[in-house]
Amino acid sequence: MESTTLIVVGMVIATSLAFDFTNGFHDTANAMATSIATGALKPKTAVAAAGILNLVGAFLSTEVAKTISGGIINESQVTIAPEFIFAGLVAAIIWNLITWLFGLPSSSSHALLGGLVGAVIIGAGVQGVNFGAVVAKVLGPALISPVIAGGAAFCATRIIYRVVRRLGESRIERGFRHGQTVTALFVALSHGTNDAQKTMGIITLTLIASGVQASGTGPQLWVIASCGLAIALGTYAGGWRVIRTLGKGLTDISTPQGFAAECSSATTILVSSHLGFALSTTQVCSGSILGAGLGKGSPISWKTAGRMLTAWLITFPAAGLVGALACALARTGFAGTIGTGGLAIAFALAILARARRNPVHAGNVNQIDIPPAPETPAIPPKAA
């Protein structure tokens, strides 16, 4: 392997782990938003537990990783240079940071796959993408999974409140708070099982494309361990902006609703992981929360739901466009690849600087910013 190719492969691996870190703090909300919102878990305890279980979940299955490394991209039919994969990862990280800045629970999975598809189309042509697998393993589950999870949460919420309708409110809250602790950890475990695998697949695809690893083989142990650790550290960092949106911005939920939503989310994610579907845990968990809110008849912020839906719809094509532009620069040569990385770092630093103006952290994550009421002009006293 040439020295420049070796450097690019190293850049791909490093960028893959950086994406996993952003995936972790972006998607912490999927597992812990409802538990933090209802008070079942303290914010810092929640993200620490989620990080540990994300790491454990990364070792439970590799089916999704095989879908990414050997299903989405036709590496056996065209030459997939590491530069193309690097460009796709850069696009995914940029999109993750943009949506995190605005507190939008968009799909890290679709950002990754959209960026990769856009880069490969520019670098290797449309024949480099298995569009059948994209529809069957990515876009199809994206449409179906939130509906399934939301419907399950709706039914579970209705059943729960029918069963406990004669119990006191304080007793219900106390009992389901303990149950929600378990279900939140279950969601964190399932998130690690599905999301950590996507980056494992990217690194494996890079090693196969570079001739380091045989085609058709799965991720190596060091790949599994490093990806699991990266997403766990990102989760521990806490994506407080997205946690606020999912926990308080969509609907105000109680512990029985949180319990129902988390059970529905975890079950949907684990089944999909077993089948090799690279679904969006963000969409699944958002659908569950919405279903739980409707199940009790809680007020829904349809404005927030509309913003989330818009982010879902544009994530794949927007990341694909950024991936295509990044690949167009990266494929000009080694200098172009370095330039792509430099631009990505500068963009990331600009977003982080912008986020510091309005920080969201463990101390204010459950506070929703309410604009002040307009001042009423003083009425002068009547003349005597």
PDB file of N, CA and C in Angstrom, residues 221-317:
ATOM      1  N   LEU A 221     -12.216  -7.568  15.547  1.00  0.00           N
ATOM      2  CA  LEU A 221     -12.480  -7.272  16.946  1.00  0.00           C
ATOM      3  C   LEU A 221     -12.043  -5.860  17.318  1.00  0.00           C
ATOM      4  N   TRP A 222     -10.883  -5.410  16.834  1.00  0.00           N
ATOM      5  CA  TRP A 222     -10.412  -4.081  17.190  1.00  0.00           C
ATOM      6  C   TRP A 222     -11.329  -3.005  16.636  1.00  0.00           C
ATOM      7  N   VAL A 223     -11.959  -3.288  15.499  1.00  0.00           N
ATOM      8  CA  VAL A 223     -12.914  -2.341  14.916  1.00  0.00           C
ATOM      9  C   VAL A 223     -14.154  -2.248  15.796  1.00  0.00           C
ATOM     10  N   ILE A 224     -14.667  -3.400  16.221  1.00  0.00           N
ATOM     11  CA  ILE A 224     -15.847  -3.430  17.087  1.00  0.00           C
ATOM     12  C   ILE A 224     -15.577  -2.679  18.386  1.00  0.00           C
ATOM     13  N   ALA A 225     -14.416  -2.955  19.003  1.00  0.00           N
ATOM     14  CA  ALA A 225     -14.088  -2.340  20.288  1.00  0.00           C
ATOM     15  C   ALA A 225     -13.916  -0.825  20.163  1.00  0.00           C
ATOM     16  N   SER A 226     -13.213  -0.369  19.141  1.00  0.00           N
ATOM     17  CA  SER A 226     -12.954   1.065  18.999  1.00  0.00           C
ATOM     18  C   SER A 226     -14.227   1.834  18.681  1.00  0.00           C
ATOM     19  N   CYS A 227     -15.092   1.260  17.827  1.00  0.00           N
ATOM     20  CA  CYS A 227     -16.359   1.930  17.501  1.00  0.00           C
ATOM     21  C   CYS A 227     -17.284   1.973  18.713  1.00  0.00           C
ATOM     22  N   GLY A 228     -17.335   0.877  19.449  1.00  0.00           N
ATOM     23  CA  GLY A 228     -18.157   0.852  20.653  1.00  0.00           C
ATOM     24  C   GLY A 228     -17.685   1.871  21.675  1.00  0.00           C
ATOM     25  N   LEU A 229     -16.373   2.009  21.837  1.00  0.00           N
ATOM     26  CA  LEU A 229     -15.826   2.964  22.798  1.00  0.00           C
ATOM     27  C   LEU A 229     -16.093   4.408  22.361  1.00  0.00           C
ATOM     28  N   ALA A 230     -15.963   4.667  21.056  1.00  0.00           N
ATOM     29  CA  ALA A 230     -16.177   6.027  20.555  1.00  0.00           C
ATOM     30  C   ALA A 230     -17.623   6.481  20.763  1.00  0.00           C
ATOM     31  N   ILE A 231     -18.581   5.604  20.446  1.00  0.00           N
ATOM     32  CA  ILE A 231     -19.985   5.991  20.613  1.00  0.00           C
ATOM     33  C   ILE A 231     -20.345   6.092  22.090  1.00  0.00           C
ATOM     34  N   ALA A 232     -19.691   5.270  22.928  1.00  0.00           N
ATOM     35  CA  ALA A 232     -19.939   5.347  24.371  1.00  0.00           C
ATOM     36  C   ALA A 232     -19.436   6.673  24.937  1.00  0.00           C
ATOM     37  N   LEU A 233     -18.255   7.117  24.516  1.00  0.00           N
ATOM     38  CA  LEU A 233     -17.714   8.388  24.992  1.00  0.00           C
ATOM     39  C   LEU A 233     -18.581   9.555  24.513  1.00  0.00           C
ATOM     40  N   GLY A 234     -19.045   9.475  23.274  1.00  0.00           N
ATOM     41  CA  GLY A 234     -19.926  10.523  22.766  1.00  0.00           C
ATOM     42  C   GLY A 234     -21.243  10.575  23.525  1.00  0.00           C
ATOM     43  N   THR A 235     -21.762   9.405  23.866  1.00  0.00           N
ATOM     44  CA  THR A 235     -22.999   9.349  24.639  1.00  0.00           C
ATOM     45  C   THR A 235     -22.809   9.963  26.014  1.00  0.00           C
ATOM     46  N   TYR A 236     -21.662   9.662  26.642  1.00  0.00           N
ATOM     47  CA  TYR A 236     -21.387  10.218  27.966  1.00  0.00           C
ATOM     48  C   TYR A 236     -21.252  11.744  27.914  1.00  0.00           C
ATOM     49  N   ALA A 237     -20.795  12.271  26.766  1.00  0.00           N
ATOM     50  CA  ALA A 237     -20.682  13.726  26.629  1.00  0.00           C
ATOM     51  C   ALA A 237     -22.047  14.390  26.734  1.00  0.00           C
ATOM     52  N   GLY A 238     -23.102  13.678  26.336  1.00  0.00           N
ATOM     53  CA  GLY A 238     -24.457  14.180  26.538  1.00  0.00           C
ATOM     54  C   GLY A 238     -24.891  15.150  25.453  1.00  0.00           C
ATOM     55  N   GLY A 239     -25.860  14.756  24.638  1.00  0.00           N
ATOM     56  CA  GLY A 239     -26.401  15.653  23.616  1.00  0.00           C
ATOM     57  C   GLY A 239     -27.580  16.424  24.193  1.00  0.00           C
ATOM     58  N   TRP A 240     -27.277  17.377  25.090  1.00  0.00           N
ATOM     59  CA  TRP A 240     -28.331  18.009  25.888  1.00  0.00           C
ATOM     60  C   TRP A 240     -29.349  18.753  25.043  1.00  0.00           C
ATOM     61  N   ARG A 241     -28.937  19.322  23.918  1.00  0.00           N
ATOM     62  CA  ARG A 241     -29.877  20.067  23.074  1.00  0.00           C
ATOM     63  C   ARG A 241     -30.961  19.151  22.513  1.00  0.00           C
ATOM     64  N   VAL A 242     -30.542  17.989  22.020  1.00  0.00           N
ATOM     65  CA  VAL A 242     -31.512  17.065  21.438  1.00  0.00           C
ATOM     66  C   VAL A 242     -32.330  16.398  22.541  1.00  0.00           C
ATOM     67  N   ILE A 243     -31.707  16.158  23.700  1.00  0.00           N
ATOM     68  CA  ILE A 243     -32.440  15.594  24.834  1.00  0.00           C
ATOM     69  C   ILE A 243     -33.583  16.524  25.227  1.00  0.00           C
ATOM     70  N   ARG A 244     -33.325  17.833  25.228  1.00  0.00           N
ATOM     71  CA  ARG A 244     -34.375  18.793  25.582  1.00  0.00           C
ATOM     72  C   ARG A 244     -35.532  18.729  24.589  1.00  0.00           C
ATOM     73  N   THR A 245     -35.225  18.645  23.298  1.00  0.00           N
ATOM     74  CA  THR A 245     -36.279  18.616  22.294  1.00  0.00           C
ATOM     75  C   THR A 245     -37.148  17.368  22.430  1.00  0.00           C
ATOM     76  N   LEU A 246     -36.507  16.208  22.564  1.00  0.00           N
ATOM     77  CA  LEU A 246     -37.278  14.972  22.650  1.00  0.00           C
ATOM     78  C   LEU A 246     -37.988  14.819  23.987  1.00  0.00           C
ATOM     79  N   GLY A 247     -37.341  15.256  25.066  1.00  0.00           N
ATOM     80  CA  GLY A 247     -37.917  15.057  26.392  1.00  0.00           C
ATOM     81  C   GLY A 247     -39.002  16.043  26.742  1.00  0.00           C
ATOM     82  N   LYS A 248     -38.866  17.312  26.285  1.00  0.00           N
ATOM     83  CA  LYS A 248     -39.805  18.348  26.686  1.00  0.00           C
ATOM     84  C   LYS A 248     -40.436  19.097  25.514  1.00  0.00           C
ATOM     85  N   GLY A 249     -39.778  19.103  24.365  1.00  0.00           N
ATOM     86  CA  GLY A 249     -40.264  19.926  23.266  1.00  0.00           C
ATOM     87  C   GLY A 249     -41.405  19.320  22.471  1.00  0.00           C
ATOM     88  N   LEU A 250     -41.501  17.982  22.441  1.00  0.00           N
ATOM     89  CA  LEU A 250     -42.528  17.332  21.629  1.00  0.00           C
ATOM     90  C   LEU A 250     -43.832  17.181  22.390  1.00  0.00           C
ATOM     91  N   THR A 251     -43.767  16.663  23.584  1.00  0.00           N
ATOM     92  CA  THR A 251     -44.935  16.525  24.452  1.00  0.00           C
ATOM     93  C   THR A 251     -44.454  16.339  25.882  1.00  0.00           C
ATOM     94  N   ASP A 252     -45.293  16.658  26.836  1.00  0.00           N
ATOM     95  CA  ASP A 252     -44.938  16.499  28.248  1.00  0.00           C
ATOM     96  C   ASP A 252     -45.451  15.139  28.701  1.00  0.00           C
ATOM     97  N   ILE A 253     -44.542  14.219  28.980  1.00  0.00           N
ATOM     98  CA  ILE A 253     -44.949  12.846  29.273  1.00  0.00           C
ATOM     99  C   ILE A 253     -44.724  12.496  30.738  1.00  0.00           C
ATOM    100  N   SER A 254     -45.498  11.541  31.205  1.00  0.00           N
ATOM    101  CA  SER A 254     -45.377  11.013  32.559  1.00  0.00           C
ATOM    102  C   SER A 254     -44.566   9.722  32.525  1.00  0.00           C
ATOM    103  N   THR A 255     -44.271   9.180  33.715  1.00  0.00           N
ATOM    104  CA  THR A 255     -43.455   7.958  33.752  1.00  0.00           C
ATOM    105  C   THR A 255     -44.136   6.757  33.092  1.00  0.00           C
ATOM    106  N   PRO A 256     -45.460   6.543  33.208  1.00  0.00           N
ATOM    107  CA  PRO A 256     -46.057   5.421  32.467  1.00  0.00           C
ATOM    108  C   PRO A 256     -45.911   5.578  30.960  1.00  0.00           C
ATOM    109  N   GLN A 257     -46.025   6.818  30.463  1.00  0.00           N
ATOM    110  CA  GLN A 257     -45.838   7.050  29.034  1.00  0.00           C
ATOM    111  C   GLN A 257     -44.384   6.812  28.628  1.00  0.00           C
ATOM    112  N   GLY A 258     -43.451   7.266  29.471  1.00  0.00           N
ATOM    113  CA  GLY A 258     -42.042   7.026  29.179  1.00  0.00           C
ATOM    114  C   GLY A 258     -41.713   5.551  29.157  1.00  0.00           C
ATOM    115  N   PHE A 259     -42.295   4.811  30.088  1.00  0.00           N
ATOM    116  CA  PHE A 259     -42.108   3.362  30.141  1.00  0.00           C
ATOM    117  C   PHE A 259     -42.604   2.713  28.852  1.00  0.00           C
ATOM    118  N   ALA A 260     -43.800   3.092  28.401  1.00  0.00           N
ATOM    119  CA  ALA A 260     -44.371   2.528  27.175  1.00  0.00           C
ATOM    120  C   ALA A 260     -43.532   2.885  25.952  1.00  0.00           C
ATOM    121  N   ALA A 261     -43.093   4.142  25.897  1.00  0.00           N
ATOM    122  CA  ALA A 261     -42.307   4.588  24.739  1.00  0.00           C
ATOM    123  C   ALA A 261     -40.978   3.850  24.658  1.00  0.00           C
ATOM    124  N   GLU A 262     -40.305   3.691  25.794  1.00  0.00           N
ATOM    125  CA  GLU A 262     -38.996   3.041  25.793  1.00  0.00           C
ATOM    126  C   GLU A 262     -39.095   1.553  25.490  1.00  0.00           C
ATOM    127  N   CYS A 263     -40.117   0.890  26.003  1.00  0.00           N
ATOM    128  CA  CYS A 263     -40.316  -0.532  25.665  1.00  0.00           C
ATOM    129  C   CYS A 263     -40.519  -0.709  24.164  1.00  0.00           C
ATOM    130  N   SER A 264     -41.351   0.148  23.575  1.00  0.00           N
ATOM    131  CA  SER A 264     -41.639   0.061  22.139  1.00  0.00           C
ATOM    132  C   SER A 264     -40.390   0.332  21.314  1.00  0.00           C
ATOM    133  N   SER A 265     -39.625   1.358  21.705  1.00  0.00           N
ATOM    134  CA  SER A 265     -38.414   1.713  20.961  1.00  0.00           C
ATOM    135  C   SER A 265     -37.385   0.590  20.996  1.00  0.00           C
ATOM    136  N   ALA A 266     -37.105   0.083  22.192  1.00  0.00           N
ATOM    137  CA  ALA A 266     -36.069  -0.943  22.341  1.00  0.00           C
ATOM    138  C   ALA A 266     -36.416  -2.199  21.562  1.00  0.00           C
ATOM    139  N   THR A 267     -37.679  -2.608  21.628  1.00  0.00           N
ATOM    140  CA  THR A 267     -38.093  -3.816  20.911  1.00  0.00           C
ATOM    141  C   THR A 267     -37.938  -3.645  19.407  1.00  0.00           C
ATOM    142  N   THR A 268     -38.376  -2.499  18.893  1.00  0.00           N
ATOM    143  CA  THR A 268     -38.278  -2.229  17.453  1.00  0.00           C
ATOM    144  C   THR A 268     -36.826  -2.210  16.992  1.00  0.00           C
ATOM    145  N   ILE A 269     -35.951  -1.564  17.769  1.00  0.00           N
ATOM    146  CA  ILE A 269     -34.539  -1.451  17.385  1.00  0.00           C
ATOM    147  C   ILE A 269     -33.842  -2.806  17.404  1.00  0.00           C
ATOM    148  N   LEU A 270     -34.078  -3.598  18.441  1.00  0.00           N
ATOM    149  CA  LEU A 270     -33.411  -4.894  18.543  1.00  0.00           C
ATOM    150  C   LEU A 270     -33.853  -5.847  17.437  1.00  0.00           C
ATOM    151  N   VAL A 271     -35.136  -5.858  17.119  1.00  0.00           N
ATOM    152  CA  VAL A 271     -35.618  -6.716  16.037  1.00  0.00           C
ATOM    153  C   VAL A 271     -34.992  -6.285  14.716  1.00  0.00           C
ATOM    154  N   SER A 272     -34.925  -4.986  14.473  1.00  0.00           N
ATOM    155  CA  SER A 272     -34.337  -4.473  13.231  1.00  0.00           C
ATOM    156  C   SER A 272     -32.840  -4.799  13.146  1.00  0.00           C
ATOM    157  N   SER A 273     -32.152  -4.706  14.278  1.00  0.00           N
ATOM    158  CA  SER A 273     -30.723  -5.040  14.286  1.00  0.00           C
ATOM    159  C   SER A 273     -30.512  -6.502  13.923  1.00  0.00           C
ATOM    160  N   HIS A 274     -31.362  -7.359  14.453  1.00  0.00           N
ATOM    161  CA  HIS A 274     -31.251  -8.783  14.158  1.00  0.00           C
ATOM    162  C   HIS A 274     -31.463  -9.060  12.666  1.00  0.00           C
ATOM    163  N   LEU A 275     -32.343  -8.255  12.030  1.00  0.00           N
ATOM    164  CA  LEU A 275     -32.642  -8.443  10.610  1.00  0.00           C
ATOM    165  C   LEU A 275     -31.652  -7.705   9.712  1.00  0.00           C
ATOM    166  N   GLY A 276     -30.745  -6.928  10.305  1.00  0.00           N
ATOM    167  CA  GLY A 276     -29.749  -6.216   9.500  1.00  0.00           C
ATOM    168  C   GLY A 276     -30.236  -4.915   8.923  1.00  0.00           C
ATOM    169  N   PHE A 277     -31.328  -4.344   9.441  1.00  0.00           N
ATOM    170  CA  PHE A 277     -31.851  -3.072   8.957  1.00  0.00           C
ATOM    171  C   PHE A 277     -31.095  -1.925   9.623  1.00  0.00           C
ATOM    172  N   ALA A 278     -30.538  -1.023   8.813  1.00  0.00           N
ATOM    173  CA  ALA A 278     -29.810   0.143   9.348  1.00  0.00           C
ATOM    174  C   ALA A 278     -30.800   1.278   9.572  1.00  0.00           C
ATOM    175  N   LEU A 279     -31.698   1.076  10.533  1.00  0.00           N
ATOM    176  CA  LEU A 279     -32.736   2.076  10.749  1.00  0.00           C
ATOM    177  C   LEU A 279     -32.244   3.235  11.607  1.00  0.00           C
ATOM    178  N   SER A 280     -33.083   4.248  11.716  1.00  0.00           N
ATOM    179  CA  SER A 280     -32.773   5.411  12.518  1.00  0.00           C
ATOM    180  C   SER A 280     -33.376   5.250  13.903  1.00  0.00           C
ATOM    181  N   THR A 281     -32.514   5.131  14.912  1.00  0.00           N
ATOM    182  CA  THR A 281     -33.037   5.044  16.274  1.00  0.00           C
ATOM    183  C   THR A 281     -33.720   6.352  16.673  1.00  0.00           C
ATOM    184  N   THR A 282     -33.283   7.467  16.089  1.00  0.00           N
ATOM    185  CA  THR A 282     -33.922   8.749  16.363  1.00  0.00           C
ATOM    186  C   THR A 282     -35.381   8.723  15.936  1.00  0.00           C
ATOM    187  N   GLN A 283     -35.640   8.243  14.745  1.00  0.00           N
ATOM    188  CA  GLN A 283     -37.012   8.209  14.247  1.00  0.00           C
ATOM    189  C   GLN A 283     -37.861   7.243  15.045  1.00  0.00           C
ATOM    190  N   VAL A 284     -37.283   6.102  15.420  1.00  0.00           N
ATOM    191  CA  VAL A 284     -38.028   5.119  16.213  1.00  0.00           C
ATOM    192  C   VAL A 284     -38.436   5.720  17.556  1.00  0.00           C
ATOM    193  N   CYS A 285     -37.482   6.333  18.257  1.00  0.00           N
ATOM    194  CA  CYS A 285     -37.765   6.887  19.578  1.00  0.00           C
ATOM    195  C   CYS A 285     -38.708   8.083  19.497  1.00  0.00           C
ATOM    196  N   SER A 286     -38.561   8.903  18.465  1.00  0.00           N
ATOM    197  CA  SER A 286     -39.479  10.030  18.297  1.00  0.00           C
ATOM    198  C   SER A 286     -40.892   9.544  18.040  1.00  0.00           C
ATOM    199  N   GLY A 287     -41.021   8.504  17.205  1.00  0.00           N
ATOM    200  CA  GLY A 287     -42.341   7.930  16.955  1.00  0.00           C
ATOM    201  C   GLY A 287     -42.962   7.356  18.212  1.00  0.00           C
ATOM    202  N   SER A 288     -42.141   6.718  19.048  1.00  0.00           N
ATOM    203  CA  SER A 288     -42.640   6.149  20.299  1.00  0.00           C
ATOM    204  C   SER A 288     -43.141   7.230  21.255  1.00  0.00           C
ATOM    205  N   ILE A 289     -42.383   8.310  21.373  1.00  0.00           N
ATOM    206  CA  ILE A 289     -42.791   9.409  22.260  1.00  0.00           C
ATOM    207  C   ILE A 289     -44.092  10.038  21.778  1.00  0.00           C
ATOM    208  N   LEU A 290     -44.190  10.227  20.469  1.00  0.00           N
ATOM    209  CA  LEU A 290     -45.417  10.787  19.903  1.00  0.00           C
ATOM    210  C   LEU A 290     -46.600   9.854  20.148  1.00  0.00           C
ATOM    211  N   GLY A 291     -46.386   8.550  19.950  1.00  0.00           N
ATOM    212  CA  GLY A 291     -47.443   7.578  20.187  1.00  0.00           C
ATOM    213  C   GLY A 291     -47.878   7.537  21.636  1.00  0.00           C
ATOM    214  N   ALA A 292     -46.908   7.643  22.552  1.00  0.00           N
ATOM    215  CA  ALA A 292     -47.230   7.648  23.985  1.00  0.00           C
ATOM    216  C   ALA A 292     -48.020   8.895  24.364  1.00  0.00           C
ATOM    217  N   GLY A 293     -47.662  10.028  23.749  1.00  0.00           N
ATOM    218  CA  GLY A 293     -48.403  11.256  24.019  1.00  0.00           C
ATOM    219  C   GLY A 293     -49.842  11.173  23.530  1.00  0.00           C
ATOM    220  N   LEU A 294     -50.017  10.645  22.342  1.00  0.00           N
ATOM    221  CA  LEU A 294     -51.370  10.495  21.788  1.00  0.00           C
ATOM    222  C   LEU A 294     -52.168   9.460  22.573  1.00  0.00           C
ATOM    223  N   GLY A 295     -51.474   8.443  23.091  1.00  0.00           N
ATOM    224  CA  GLY A 295     -52.164   7.400  23.841  1.00  0.00           C
ATOM    225  C   GLY A 295     -52.841   7.920  25.093  1.00  0.00           C
ATOM    226  N   LYS A 296     -52.254   8.931  25.722  1.00  0.00           N
ATOM    227  CA  LYS A 296     -52.852   9.528  26.923  1.00  0.00           C
ATOM    228  C   LYS A 296     -53.696  10.753  26.594  1.00  0.00           C
ATOM    229  N   GLY A 297     -53.529  11.254  25.379  1.00  0.00           N
ATOM    230  CA  GLY A 297     -54.225  12.489  25.021  1.00  0.00           C
ATOM    231  C   GLY A 297     -53.479  13.727  25.468  1.00  0.00           C
ATOM    232  N   SER A 298     -52.159  13.619  25.630  1.00  0.00           N
ATOM    233  CA  SER A 298     -51.351  14.769  26.045  1.00  0.00           C
ATOM    234  C   SER A 298     -51.235  15.777  24.898  1.00  0.00           C
ATOM    235  N   PRO A 299     -51.100  17.058  25.218  1.00  0.00           N
ATOM    236  CA  PRO A 299     -50.911  18.055  24.159  1.00  0.00           C
ATOM    237  C   PRO A 299     -49.622  17.779  23.377  1.00  0.00           C
ATOM    238  N   ILE A 300     -49.707  17.876  22.065  1.00  0.00           N
ATOM    239  CA  ILE A 300     -48.553  17.633  21.192  1.00  0.00           C
ATOM    240  C   ILE A 300     -48.133  18.947  20.551  1.00  0.00           C
ATOM    241  N   SER A 301     -46.839  19.218  20.552  1.00  0.00           N
ATOM    242  CA  SER A 301     -46.326  20.383  19.840  1.00  0.00           C
ATOM    243  C   SER A 301     -46.132  19.998  18.373  1.00  0.00           C
ATOM    244  N   TRP A 302     -47.152  20.232  17.591  1.00  0.00           N
ATOM    245  CA  TRP A 302     -47.072  19.833  16.182  1.00  0.00           C
ATOM    246  C   TRP A 302     -46.068  20.675  15.404  1.00  0.00           C
ATOM    247  N   LYS A 303     -45.766  21.865  15.919  1.00  0.00           N
ATOM    248  CA  LYS A 303     -44.726  22.675  15.286  1.00  0.00           C
ATOM    249  C   LYS A 303     -43.373  21.985  15.408  1.00  0.00           C
ATOM    250  N   THR A 304     -43.087  21.482  16.626  1.00  0.00           N
ATOM    251  CA  THR A 304     -41.833  20.746  16.830  1.00  0.00           C
ATOM    252  C   THR A 304     -41.823  19.462  16.016  1.00  0.00           C
ATOM    253  N   ALA A 305     -42.961  18.770  15.999  1.00  0.00           N
ATOM    254  CA  ALA A 305     -43.049  17.537  15.211  1.00  0.00           C
ATOM    255  C   ALA A 305     -42.816  17.821  13.734  1.00  0.00           C
ATOM    256  N   GLY A 306     -43.331  18.953  13.251  1.00  0.00           N
ATOM    257  CA  GLY A 306     -43.125  19.323  11.847  1.00  0.00           C
ATOM    258  C   GLY A 306     -41.662  19.611  11.545  1.00  0.00           C
ATOM    259  N   ARG A 307     -40.962  20.277  12.480  1.00  0.00           N
ATOM    260  CA  ARG A 307     -39.531  20.539  12.289  1.00  0.00           C
ATOM    261  C   ARG A 307     -38.753  19.234  12.238  1.00  0.00           C
ATOM    262  N   MET A 308     -39.122  18.302  13.112  1.00  0.00           N
ATOM    263  CA  MET A 308     -38.454  17.007  13.127  1.00  0.00           C
ATOM    264  C   MET A 308     -38.690  16.254  11.824  1.00  0.00           C
ATOM    265  N   LEU A 309     -39.928  16.268  11.341  1.00  0.00           N
ATOM    266  CA  LEU A 309     -40.252  15.565  10.104  1.00  0.00           C
ATOM    267  C   LEU A 309     -39.475  16.160   8.931  1.00  0.00           C
ATOM    268  N   THR A 310     -39.388  17.482   8.904  1.00  0.00           N
ATOM    269  CA  THR A 310     -38.618  18.135   7.840  1.00  0.00           C
ATOM    270  C   THR A 310     -37.154  17.691   7.868  1.00  0.00           C
ATOM    271  N   ALA A 311     -36.589  17.641   9.080  1.00  0.00           N
ATOM    272  CA  ALA A 311     -35.197  17.195   9.211  1.00  0.00           C
ATOM    273  C   ALA A 311     -35.043  15.759   8.741  1.00  0.00           C
ATOM    274  N   TRP A 312     -36.012  14.900   9.060  1.00  0.00           N
ATOM    275  CA  TRP A 312     -35.958  13.505   8.616  1.00  0.00           C
ATOM    276  C   TRP A 312     -35.936  13.416   7.093  1.00  0.00           C
ATOM    277  N   LEU A 313     -36.811  14.203   6.462  1.00  0.00           N
ATOM    278  CA  LEU A 313     -36.979  14.099   5.007  1.00  0.00           C
ATOM    279  C   LEU A 313     -35.755  14.598   4.236  1.00  0.00           C
ATOM    280  N   ILE A 314     -35.099  15.631   4.776  1.00  0.00           N
ATOM    281  CA  ILE A 314     -33.999  16.223   4.010  1.00  0.00           C
ATOM    282  C   ILE A 314     -32.634  15.663   4.391  1.00  0.00           C
ATOM    283  N   THR A 315     -32.556  14.875   5.472  1.00  0.00           N
ATOM    284  CA  THR A 315     -31.247  14.412   5.930  1.00  0.00           C
ATOM    285  C   THR A 315     -30.512  13.614   4.866  1.00  0.00           C
ATOM    286  N   PHE A 316     -31.151  12.586   4.324  1.00  0.00           N
ATOM    287  CA  PHE A 316     -30.469  11.716   3.354  1.00  0.00           C
ATOM    288  C   PHE A 316     -30.017  12.497   2.118  1.00  0.00           C
ATOM    289  N   PRO A 317     -30.923  13.252   1.433  1.00  0.00           N
ATOM    290  CA  PRO A 317     -30.460  13.989   0.237  1.00  0.00           C
ATOM    291  C   PRO A 317     -29.492  15.118   0.572  1.00  0.00           C
TER     292      PRO A 317
END
